[in-house]
CSV table of N, CA and C and ligand atoms in Angstrom, one decimal:
chain,number,residue,atom,x,y,z
A,19,MET,N,8.5,29.9,42.9
A,19,MET,CA,9.7,30.3,42.1
A,19,MET,C,10.1,31.7,42.4
A,20,ILE,N,11.4,31.8,42.7
A,20,ILE,CA,12.0,33.2,43.0
A,20,ILE,C,12.1,34.0,41.7
A,21,ARG,N,11.5,35.2,41.7
A,21,ARG,CA,11.6,36.0,40.5
A,21,ARG,C,12.6,37.1,40.6
A,22,ASP,N,13.1,37.7,39.5
A,22,ASP,CA,14.1,38.8,39.5
A,22,ASP,C,13.4,40.0,40.1
A,23,ILE,N,14.2,40.8,40.9
A,23,ILE,CA,13.7,42.1,41.4
A,23,ILE,C,14.1,43.2,40.5
A,24,VAL,N,13.2,44.1,40.2
A,24,VAL,CA,13.5,45.3,39.4
A,24,VAL,C,14.2,46.3,40.3
A,25,ILE,N,15.4,46.7,39.8
A,25,ILE,CA,16.2,47.6,40.6
A,25,ILE,C,16.2,49.0,40.1
A,26,TYR,N,16.1,50.0,41.0
A,26,TYR,CA,16.1,51.4,40.7
A,26,TYR,C,17.4,51.7,40.0
A,27,PRO,N,17.4,52.6,38.9
A,27,PRO,CA,16.3,53.4,38.4
A,27,PRO,C,15.6,52.8,37.2
A,28,ASP,N,15.4,51.6,37.2
A,28,ASP,CA,14.6,50.9,36.1
A,28,ASP,C,13.2,51.7,35.9
A,29,LYS,N,12.9,52.0,34.7
A,29,LYS,CA,11.7,52.8,34.4
A,29,LYS,C,10.4,52.0,34.8
A,30,LYS,N,10.5,50.7,34.8
A,30,LYS,CA,9.4,49.8,35.2
A,30,LYS,C,8.8,50.3,36.5
A,31,LEU,N,9.7,50.7,37.4
A,31,LEU,CA,9.2,51.1,38.8
A,31,LEU,C,8.3,52.3,38.8
A,32,LYS,N,8.3,53.1,37.6
A,32,LYS,CA,7.5,54.3,37.5
A,32,LYS,C,6.1,54.0,37.0
A,33,GLU,N,5.9,52.8,36.6
A,33,GLU,CA,4.6,52.4,36.0
A,33,GLU,C,3.5,52.4,37.0
A,34,LYS,N,2.3,52.8,36.6
A,34,LYS,CA,1.2,52.7,37.5
A,34,LYS,C,0.5,51.4,37.3
A,35,SER,N,0.3,50.7,38.4
A,35,SER,CA,-0.2,49.3,38.3
A,35,SER,C,-1.7,49.3,38.1
A,36,LYS,N,-2.2,48.3,37.5
A,36,LYS,CA,-3.7,48.2,37.2
A,36,LYS,C,-4.4,47.3,38.2
A,37,GLU,N,-5.7,47.6,38.3
A,37,GLU,CA,-6.5,46.8,39.3
A,37,GLU,C,-6.6,45.3,38.8
A,38,VAL,N,-6.6,44.4,39.8
A,38,VAL,CA,-6.8,43.0,39.5
A,38,VAL,C,-8.3,42.8,39.3
A,39,GLU,N,-8.6,42.1,38.2
A,39,GLU,CA,-10.0,41.8,37.9
A,39,GLU,C,-10.3,40.3,38.1
A,40,GLU,N,-9.3,39.5,37.8
A,40,GLU,CA,-9.5,38.0,37.9
A,40,GLU,C,-8.7,37.4,39.0
A,41,PHE,N,-9.4,36.8,39.9
A,41,PHE,CA,-8.7,36.2,41.1
A,41,PHE,C,-8.5,34.7,40.8
A,42,ASN,N,-7.6,34.5,39.9
A,42,ASN,CA,-7.4,33.1,39.4
A,42,ASN,C,-6.1,32.5,39.8
A,43,GLU,N,-5.8,31.4,39.2
A,43,GLU,CA,-4.6,30.6,39.5
A,43,GLU,C,-3.3,31.4,39.2
A,44,GLU,N,-3.4,32.2,38.2
A,44,GLU,CA,-2.2,33.0,37.8
A,44,GLU,C,-1.9,34.0,38.9
A,45,LEU,N,-2.9,34.6,39.5
A,45,LEU,CA,-2.7,35.6,40.6
A,45,LEU,C,-2.2,34.8,41.8
A,46,HIS,N,-2.7,33.6,42.1
A,46,HIS,CA,-2.2,32.9,43.2
A,46,HIS,C,-0.7,32.5,43.1
A,47,GLN,N,-0.3,32.2,41.8
A,47,GLN,CA,1.1,31.9,41.5
A,47,GLN,C,1.9,33.1,41.7
A,48,LEU,N,1.4,34.2,41.3
A,48,LEU,CA,2.2,35.5,41.5
A,48,LEU,C,2.4,35.7,43.0
A,49,LEU,N,1.4,35.6,43.8
A,49,LEU,CA,1.5,35.8,45.2
A,49,LEU,C,2.4,34.8,45.9
A,50,ASP,N,2.4,33.6,45.5
A,50,ASP,CA,3.3,32.6,46.0
A,50,ASP,C,4.7,32.9,45.7
A,51,ASP,N,4.9,33.3,44.4
A,51,ASP,CA,6.3,33.6,43.9
A,51,ASP,C,6.8,34.9,44.7
A,52,MET,N,5.9,35.8,44.9
A,52,MET,CA,6.3,37.1,45.6
A,52,MET,C,6.8,36.8,47.0
A,53,TYR,N,6.1,35.9,47.6
A,53,TYR,CA,6.5,35.5,49.0
A,53,TYR,C,7.9,34.8,49.0
A,54,GLU,N,8.1,33.9,48.1
A,54,GLU,CA,9.4,33.2,48.0
A,54,GLU,C,10.5,34.2,47.7
A,55,THR,N,10.2,35.2,46.8
A,55,THR,CA,11.2,36.1,46.4
A,55,THR,C,11.5,37.1,47.6
A,56,MET,N,10.5,37.5,48.3
A,56,MET,CA,10.7,38.5,49.4
A,56,MET,C,11.5,37.8,50.5
A,57,VAL,N,11.2,36.6,50.8
A,57,VAL,CA,11.9,35.9,51.9
A,57,VAL,C,13.3,35.6,51.5
A,58,ALA,N,13.5,35.2,50.3
A,58,ALA,CA,14.9,35.0,49.8
A,58,ALA,C,15.8,36.2,49.9
A,59,LYS,N,15.1,37.4,49.7
A,59,LYS,CA,15.9,38.6,49.7
A,59,LYS,C,15.8,39.4,51.1
A,60,ASN,N,15.3,38.7,52.1
A,60,ASN,CA,15.2,39.3,53.4
A,60,ASN,C,14.4,40.5,53.5
A,61,GLY,N,13.3,40.6,52.7
A,61,GLY,CA,12.4,41.8,52.7
A,61,GLY,C,11.2,41.6,53.7
A,62,VAL,N,10.6,42.7,54.0
A,62,VAL,CA,9.3,42.5,54.8
A,62,VAL,C,8.1,42.9,54.0
A,63,GLY,N,8.3,43.4,52.8
A,63,GLY,CA,7.2,43.7,51.9
A,63,GLY,C,7.6,43.7,50.5
A,64,LEU,N,6.7,43.5,49.6
A,64,LEU,CA,7.0,43.5,48.1
A,64,LEU,C,5.8,43.8,47.3
A,65,ALA,N,5.9,44.7,46.3
A,65,ALA,CA,4.8,45.0,45.4
A,65,ALA,C,5.1,44.3,44.1
A,66,ALA,N,4.0,43.9,43.4
A,66,ALA,CA,4.1,43.1,42.2
A,66,ALA,C,5.0,43.8,41.1
A,67,ILE,N,4.9,45.2,41.1
A,67,ILE,CA,5.7,45.9,40.1
A,67,ILE,C,7.2,45.6,40.3
A,68,GLN,N,7.6,45.3,41.5
A,68,GLN,CA,9.0,45.0,41.8
A,68,GLN,C,9.5,43.6,41.2
A,69,VAL,N,8.5,42.8,40.8
A,69,VAL,CA,8.9,41.6,40.0
A,69,VAL,C,8.3,41.8,38.6
A,70,ALA,N,8.2,43.1,38.2
A,70,ALA,CA,7.8,43.4,36.8
A,70,ALA,C,6.4,43.1,36.4
A,71,VAL,N,5.5,43.0,37.4
A,71,VAL,CA,4.1,42.7,37.1
A,71,VAL,C,3.3,43.9,37.5
A,72,ALA,N,2.7,44.7,36.6
A,72,ALA,CA,2.0,45.9,36.9
A,72,ALA,C,0.6,45.7,37.3
A,73,LEU,N,0.4,45.0,38.4
A,73,LEU,CA,-0.9,44.8,39.0
A,73,LEU,C,-0.9,45.3,40.4
A,74,ARG,N,-2.1,45.7,40.9
A,74,ARG,CA,-2.2,46.3,42.3
A,74,ARG,C,-2.3,45.2,43.3
A,75,VAL,N,-1.1,44.6,43.5
A,75,VAL,CA,-0.9,43.5,44.4
A,75,VAL,C,0.3,43.8,45.3
A,76,LEU,N,0.2,43.5,46.6
A,76,LEU,CA,1.4,43.7,47.4
A,76,LEU,C,1.3,42.6,48.6
A,77,ILE,N,2.4,42.3,49.1
A,77,ILE,CA,2.5,41.4,50.3
A,77,ILE,C,3.3,42.1,51.4
A,78,ILE,N,3.0,41.7,52.6
A,78,ILE,CA,3.8,42.2,53.8
A,78,ILE,C,3.9,41.0,54.7
A,79,ASN,N,5.1,40.8,55.3
A,79,ASN,CA,5.2,39.8,56.3
A,79,ASN,C,6.3,40.3,57.3
A,80,ILE,N,5.8,40.7,58.4
A,80,ILE,CA,6.6,41.3,59.5
A,80,ILE,C,7.3,40.2,60.2
A,81,PRO,N,8.6,40.2,60.3
A,81,PRO,CA,9.4,39.1,61.0
A,81,PRO,C,9.0,39.0,62.4
A,82,GLN,N,8.8,37.8,62.9
A,82,GLN,CA,8.5,37.5,64.3
A,82,GLN,C,9.7,37.7,65.2
A,83,GLU,N,9.7,38.8,66.0
A,83,GLU,CA,10.9,39.0,66.9
A,83,GLU,C,11.1,37.9,67.9
A,84,ASP,N,10.0,37.3,68.4
A,84,ASP,CA,10.2,36.3,69.4
A,84,ASP,C,10.4,34.9,68.8
A,85,ASN,N,10.6,34.8,67.5
A,85,ASN,CA,10.8,33.6,66.8
A,85,ASN,C,11.9,33.7,65.8
A,86,ASP,N,13.0,34.3,66.2
A,86,ASP,CA,14.2,34.4,65.4
A,86,ASP,C,14.0,35.1,64.1
A,87,GLY,N,13.0,36.0,64.1
A,87,GLY,CA,12.8,36.8,62.8
A,87,GLY,C,12.1,36.0,61.7
A,88,ALA,N,11.5,34.9,62.1
A,88,ALA,CA,10.8,34.0,61.1
A,88,ALA,C,9.7,34.7,60.4
A,89,GLN,N,9.4,34.3,59.2
A,89,GLN,CA,8.3,34.9,58.4
A,89,GLN,C,7.5,33.8,57.8
A,90,PRO,N,6.7,33.0,58.6
A,90,PRO,CA,5.9,31.9,58.1
A,90,PRO,C,4.9,32.4,57.1
A,91,LYS,N,4.8,31.6,56.0
A,91,LYS,CA,3.9,32.0,54.9
A,91,LYS,C,2.5,32.3,55.4
A,92,GLU,N,2.0,31.6,56.4
A,92,GLU,CA,0.6,31.8,56.8
A,92,GLU,C,0.4,33.2,57.4
A,93,ASN,N,1.5,33.9,57.8
A,93,ASN,CA,1.5,35.2,58.4
A,93,ASN,C,1.5,36.3,57.3
A,94,THR,N,1.6,35.9,56.0
A,94,THR,CA,1.7,36.9,55.0
A,94,THR,C,0.4,37.6,54.8
A,95,LEU,N,0.4,38.9,54.8
A,95,LEU,CA,-0.7,39.8,54.5
A,95,LEU,C,-0.7,40.0,53.0
A,96,GLU,N,-1.7,39.5,52.3
A,96,GLU,CA,-1.8,39.6,50.8
A,96,GLU,C,-2.9,40.7,50.5
A,97,VAL,N,-2.5,41.8,49.9
A,97,VAL,CA,-3.3,42.9,49.7
A,97,VAL,C,-3.5,43.2,48.2
A,98,ILE,N,-4.7,43.1,47.8
A,98,ILE,CA,-5.0,43.3,46.4
A,98,ILE,C,-6.0,44.5,46.2
A,99,ASN,N,-5.8,45.4,45.2
A,99,ASN,CA,-6.6,46.5,45.0
A,99,ASN,C,-6.9,47.4,46.3
A,100,PRO,N,-5.9,47.8,47.0
A,100,PRO,CA,-6.1,48.6,48.2
A,100,PRO,C,-6.6,50.0,47.9
A,101,VAL,N,-7.5,50.4,48.8
A,101,VAL,CA,-8.0,51.8,48.7
A,101,VAL,C,-7.9,52.4,50.1
A,102,PHE,N,-7.3,53.6,50.3
A,102,PHE,CA,-7.2,54.2,51.6
A,102,PHE,C,-8.6,54.8,51.9
A,103,LEU,N,-9.1,54.5,53.1
A,103,LEU,CA,-10.3,55.1,53.6
A,103,LEU,C,-10.1,56.3,54.5
A,104,GLU,N,-9.0,56.1,55.4
A,104,GLU,CA,-8.6,57.2,56.3
A,104,GLU,C,-7.1,57.2,56.5
A,105,MET,N,-6.5,58.4,56.7
A,105,MET,CA,-5.1,58.5,57.0
A,105,MET,C,-5.0,59.7,58.0
A,106,ASP,N,-4.2,59.5,59.0
A,106,ASP,CA,-4.2,60.6,60.0
A,106,ASP,C,-2.8,60.6,60.7
A,107,GLY,N,-2.5,61.8,61.2
A,107,GLY,CA,-1.2,62.0,62.0
A,107,GLY,C,0.0,61.9,61.1
A,108,SER,N,1.2,61.9,61.8
A,108,SER,CA,2.4,61.8,61.0
A,108,SER,C,3.5,61.1,61.8
A,109,THR,N,4.4,60.5,61.2
A,109,THR,CA,5.4,59.8,61.8
A,109,THR,C,6.6,59.7,60.9
A,110,LYS,N,7.8,59.3,61.4
A,110,LYS,CA,9.0,59.2,60.6
A,110,LYS,C,9.6,57.9,60.9
A,111,PHE,N,10.0,57.2,59.9
A,111,PHE,CA,10.6,55.8,60.1
A,111,PHE,C,11.6,55.6,59.1
A,112,GLN,N,12.7,54.8,59.5
A,112,GLN,CA,13.7,54.5,58.5
A,112,GLN,C,13.3,53.4,57.6
A,113,GLU,N,13.2,53.6,56.3
A,113,GLU,CA,12.7,52.7,55.4
A,113,GLU,C,13.9,52.2,54.5
A,114,GLY,N,13.6,51.0,53.9
A,114,GLY,CA,14.5,50.4,52.9
A,114,GLY,C,13.6,49.8,51.9
A,115,CYS,N,14.2,49.3,50.8
A,115,CYS,CA,13.4,48.8,49.7
A,115,CYS,C,14.2,47.8,48.9
A,116,LEU,N,13.6,46.6,48.6
A,116,LEU,CA,14.4,45.6,47.8
A,116,LEU,C,14.8,46.1,46.4
A,117,SER,N,14.1,47.2,45.9
A,117,SER,CA,14.5,47.7,44.6
A,117,SER,C,15.6,48.8,44.8
A,118,VAL,N,16.0,49.1,46.0
A,118,VAL,CA,17.1,50.0,46.3
A,118,VAL,C,18.0,49.4,47.3
A,119,PRO,N,18.6,48.3,47.0
A,119,PRO,CA,19.2,47.5,48.0
A,119,PRO,C,20.4,48.2,48.7
A,120,GLY,N,20.4,48.1,50.1
A,120,GLY,CA,21.5,48.6,50.8
A,120,GLY,C,21.3,50.1,51.2
A,121,TYR,N,20.2,50.7,50.9
A,121,TYR,CA,20.0,52.1,51.2
A,121,TYR,C,18.8,52.2,52.2
A,122,TYR,N,19.1,53.0,53.2
A,122,TYR,CA,18.0,53.2,54.2
A,122,TYR,C,18.0,54.7,54.6
A,123,GLU,N,16.7,55.2,54.7
A,123,GLU,CA,16.6,56.6,55.1
A,123,GLU,C,15.3,56.9,55.7
A,124,ASP,N,15.2,57.9,56.6
A,124,ASP,CA,14.0,58.3,57.2
A,124,ASP,C,13.0,58.9,56.2
A,125,VAL,N,11.7,58.5,56.3
A,125,VAL,CA,10.7,58.9,55.5
A,125,VAL,C,9.5,59.4,56.3
A,126,ASN,N,8.8,60.4,55.9
A,126,ASN,CA,7.6,60.9,56.6
A,126,ASN,C,6.4,60.1,56.1
A,127,ARG,N,5.6,59.6,57.0
A,127,ARG,CA,4.4,58.9,56.6
A,127,ARG,C,3.2,59.3,57.5
A,128,TYR,N,2.0,58.9,57.1
A,128,TYR,CA,0.9,59.0,58.1
A,128,TYR,C,1.1,58.0,59.2
A,129,LYS,N,0.7,58.4,60.4
A,129,LYS,CA,0.8,57.6,61.6
A,129,LYS,C,-0.2,56.4,61.5
A,130,SER,N,-1.4,56.7,61.2
A,130,SER,CA,-2.5,55.7,61.2
A,130,SER,C,-3.2,55.7,59.9
A,131,ILE,N,-3.6,54.5,59.5
A,131,ILE,CA,-4.3,54.4,58.2
A,131,ILE,C,-5.4,53.4,58.4
A,132,LYS,N,-6.4,53.5,57.5
A,132,LYS,CA,-7.5,52.5,57.4
A,132,LYS,C,-7.7,52.3,55.9
A,133,LEU,N,-7.7,51.0,55.5
A,133,LEU,CA,-7.9,50.8,54.1
A,133,LEU,C,-8.7,49.6,53.8
A,134,LYS,N,-9.3,49.6,52.7
A,134,LYS,CA,-10.0,48.3,52.2
A,134,LYS,C,-9.2,47.7,51.1
A,135,TYR,N,-9.3,46.4,51.0
A,135,TYR,CA,-8.6,45.7,50.0
A,135,TYR,C,-9.2,44.3,49.8
A,136,GLN,N,-8.8,43.6,48.8
A,136,GLN,CA,-9.3,42.3,48.5
A,136,GLN,C,-8.2,41.2,48.8
A,137,ASP,N,-8.6,40.0,49.2
A,137,ASP,CA,-7.7,38.9,49.3
A,137,ASP,C,-7.5,38.2,48.0
A,138,ARG,N,-6.8,37.1,48.0
A,138,ARG,CA,-6.5,36.3,46.8
A,138,ARG,C,-7.7,35.7,46.2
A,139,TYR,N,-8.8,35.7,46.9
A,139,TYR,CA,-10.1,35.1,46.4
A,139,TYR,C,-11.1,36.2,46.0
A,140,GLY,N,-10.7,37.5,46.2
A,140,GLY,CA,-11.5,38.6,45.8
A,140,GLY,C,-12.4,39.1,46.9
A,141,LYS,N,-12.3,38.4,48.1
A,141,LYS,CA,-13.1,38.8,49.2
A,141,LYS,C,-12.6,40.2,49.8
A,142,GLU,N,-13.5,41.1,50.1
A,142,GLU,CA,-13.1,42.4,50.6
A,142,GLU,C,-12.9,42.4,52.2
A,143,HIS,N,-11.8,43.1,52.6
A,143,HIS,CA,-11.5,43.2,54.0
A,143,HIS,C,-11.2,44.7,54.3
A,144,ILE,N,-11.2,45.0,55.6
A,144,ILE,CA,-10.8,46.3,56.0
A,144,ILE,C,-9.7,46.1,57.1
A,145,ILE,N,-8.6,47.0,57.0
A,145,ILE,CA,-7.6,46.9,57.9
A,145,ILE,C,-7.2,48.2,58.5
A,146,GLU,N,-6.9,48.3,59.8
A,146,GLU,CA,-6.5,49.5,60.4
A,146,GLU,C,-5.2,49.3,61.1
A,147,ASP,N,-4.3,50.3,61.1
A,147,ASP,CA,-3.1,50.1,61.9
A,147,ASP,C,-2.5,51.5,62.2
A,148,ASP,N,-1.7,51.6,63.3
A,148,ASP,CA,-1.0,52.8,63.5
A,148,ASP,C,0.4,52.5,64.0
A,149,ASP,N,1.0,51.4,63.4
A,149,ASP,CA,2.3,51.0,63.8
A,149,ASP,C,3.1,50.7,62.6
A,150,PHE,N,4.0,49.7,62.7
A,150,PHE,CA,4.9,49.4,61.5
A,150,PHE,C,4.1,49.0,60.3
A,151,LEU,N,3.1,48.2,60.5
A,151,LEU,CA,2.3,47.8,59.4
A,151,LEU,C,1.7,48.9,58.5
A,152,ALA,N,1.3,50.0,59.2
A,152,ALA,CA,0.8,51.2,58.5
A,152,ALA,C,1.8,51.8,57.6
A,153,ILE,N,3.1,51.8,58.1
A,153,ILE,CA,4.2,52.4,57.3
A,153,ILE,C,4.5,51.5,56.1
A,154,ALA,N,4.5,50.2,56.4
A,154,ALA,CA,4.8,49.2,55.3
A,154,ALA,C,3.8,49.3,54.2
A,155,LEU,N,2.5,49.4,54.6
A,155,LEU,CA,1.4,49.5,53.6
A,155,LEU,C,1.6,50.7,52.8
A,156,GLN,N,1.9,51.8,53.4
A,156,GLN,CA,2.0,53.1,52.6
A,156,GLN,C,3.2,53.0,51.7
A,157,HIS,N,4.3,52.4,52.1
A,157,HIS,CA,5.5,52.2,51.2
A,157,HIS,C,5.1,51.3,50.0
A,158,GLU,N,4.4,50.2,50.3
A,158,GLU,CA,4.1,49.3,49.1
A,158,GLU,C,3.0,49.9,48.2
A,159,ILE,N,2.0,50.6,48.8
A,159,ILE,CA,1.0,51.2,47.9
A,159,ILE,C,1.6,52.3,47.1
A,160,ASP,N,2.6,53.0,47.5
A,160,ASP,CA,3.3,53.9,46.7
A,160,ASP,C,3.9,53.2,45.4
A,161,HIS,N,4.4,52.0,45.6
A,161,HIS,CA,4.9,51.3,44.5
A,161,HIS,C,3.8,51.1,43.4
A,162,LEU,N,2.6,50.8,43.9
A,162,LEU,CA,1.5,50.6,42.9
A,162,LEU,C,1.2,51.8,42.1
A,163,ASP,N,1.6,53.0,42.6
A,163,ASP,CA,1.4,54.2,41.9
A,163,ASP,C,2.7,54.7,41.3
A,164,GLY,N,3.6,53.8,41.1
A,164,GLY,CA,4.9,54.2,40.4
A,164,GLY,C,5.9,55.0,41.2
A,165,LYS,N,5.7,55.0,42.6
A,165,LYS,CA,6.6,55.8,43.4
A,165,LYS,C,7.5,54.9,44.3
A,166,VAL,N,8.8,55.4,44.4
A,166,VAL,CA,9.8,54.7,45.2
A,166,VAL,C,10.1,55.7,46.4
A,167,PHE,N,10.4,55.1,47.6
A,167,PHE,CA,10.5,55.9,48.8
A,167,PHE,C,11.5,57.1,48.7
A,168,ILE,N,12.6,56.9,47.9
A,168,ILE,CA,13.6,57.9,47.8
A,168,ILE,C,13.0,59.2,47.2
A,169,GLU,N,11.9,59.1,46.5
A,169,GLU,CA,11.3,60.3,45.9
A,169,GLU,C,10.6,61.2,47.0
A,170,LYS,N,10.5,60.6,48.2
A,170,LYS,CA,10.0,61.4,49.3
A,170,LYS,C,11.0,62.1,50.2
A,171,LEU,N,12.3,61.9,49.8
A,171,LEU,CA,13.4,62.5,50.6
A,171,LEU,C,13.5,64.0,50.3
A,172,SER,N,14.2,64.8,51.1
A,172,SER,CA,14.4,66.2,50.9
A,172,SER,C,15.3,66.3,49.6
A,173,ILE,N,15.3,67.5,49.0
A,173,ILE,CA,16.1,67.6,47.8
A,173,ILE,C,17.6,67.3,48.1
A,174,ILE,N,18.1,67.8,49.2
A,174,ILE,CA,19.5,67.6,49.5
A,174,ILE,C,19.8,66.1,49.7
A,175,LYS,N,19.0,65.4,50.4
A,175,LYS,CA,19.2,63.9,50.6
A,175,LYS,C,19.1,63.2,49.3
A,176,ARG,N,18.1,63.6,48.5
A,176,ARG,CA,17.9,63.0,47.2
A,176,ARG,C,19.1,63.1,46.3
A,177,LYS,N,19.7,64.3,46.3
A,177,LYS,CA,20.9,64.5,45.4
A,177,LYS,C,22.0,63.7,45.9
A,178,LYS,N,22.2,63.6,47.2
A,178,LYS,CA,23.3,62.8,47.8
A,178,LYS,C,23.1,61.4,47.4
A,179,PHE,N,21.8,60.9,47.5
A,179,PHE,CA,21.5,59.5,47.2
A,179,PHE,C,21.9,59.2,45.8
A,180,GLU,N,21.4,60.1,44.8
A,180,GLU,CA,21.6,59.8,43.4
A,180,GLU,C,23.1,59.7,43.0
A,181,LYS,N,23.9,60.6,43.7
A,181,LYS,CA,25.3,60.6,43.4
A,181,LYS,C,25.9,59.2,43.9
A,182,GLU,N,25.6,58.9,45.1
A,182,GLU,CA,26.1,57.6,45.7
A,182,GLU,C,25.6,56.4,44.9
A,183,TRP,N,24.4,56.5,44.5
A,183,TRP,CA,23.8,55.3,43.8
A,183,TRP,C,24.5,55.1,42.5
A,184,LYS,N,24.7,56.2,41.7
A,184,LYS,CA,25.4,56.1,40.4
A,184,LYS,C,26.8,55.5,40.6
A,185,LYS,N,27.4,55.9,41.6
A,185,LYS,CA,28.8,55.4,41.9
A,185,LYS,C,28.7,53.9,42.2
A,186,LYS,N,27.8,53.5,43.0
A,186,LYS,CA,27.6,52.1,43.3
A,186,LYS,C,27.2,51.2,42.1
A,187,GLN,N,26.4,51.8,41.2
A,187,GLN,CA,26.0,51.0,40.0
A,187,GLN,C,27.1,50.7,39.1
A,188,LYS,N,28.1,51.7,39.1
A,188,LYS,CA,29.3,51.5,38.2
A,188,LYS,C,30.2,50.4,38.6
A,189,LYS,N,30.2,50.1,39.9
A,189,LYS,CA,31.1,49.1,40.5
A,189,LYS,C,30.7,47.7,40.0
B,4,CO,CO1,9.9,49.1,48.2
């Protein structure tokens, strides 16, 4: 089922998500719905808080360039209760967000990260990356802590964004 996406500046996006304790059918339904919603909106990542569920759950599915940008469900990385173990270096990348539709801006991130997380069955895994996945994970984990990428912009860019966003919302 496709769920509604919470749009900035909805206060829900500022909420800090709670750890998942039960890896049950309800969680699996949430993950399945998040996948459907993300694909329907042409996103590459989605945090549970973006569908108004304050749990430490996120998904990422990087489109396959050699397959017409397809995002098969079995390629979805489902990350529950992530914890950073290492982060290093820095990089800049143009980010967007399904909660801030149509807006893209460069954001500074760590270049490489290592984190531990649980899958939908509660099994623990470790993942390391120093490419696009590392950036996507940092973006989505920010959502779990109530942060949206525009909060990382410079004051000047942020002011410009807020002005344009208000104008757009009135339309
Ligand atoms: Co986002």
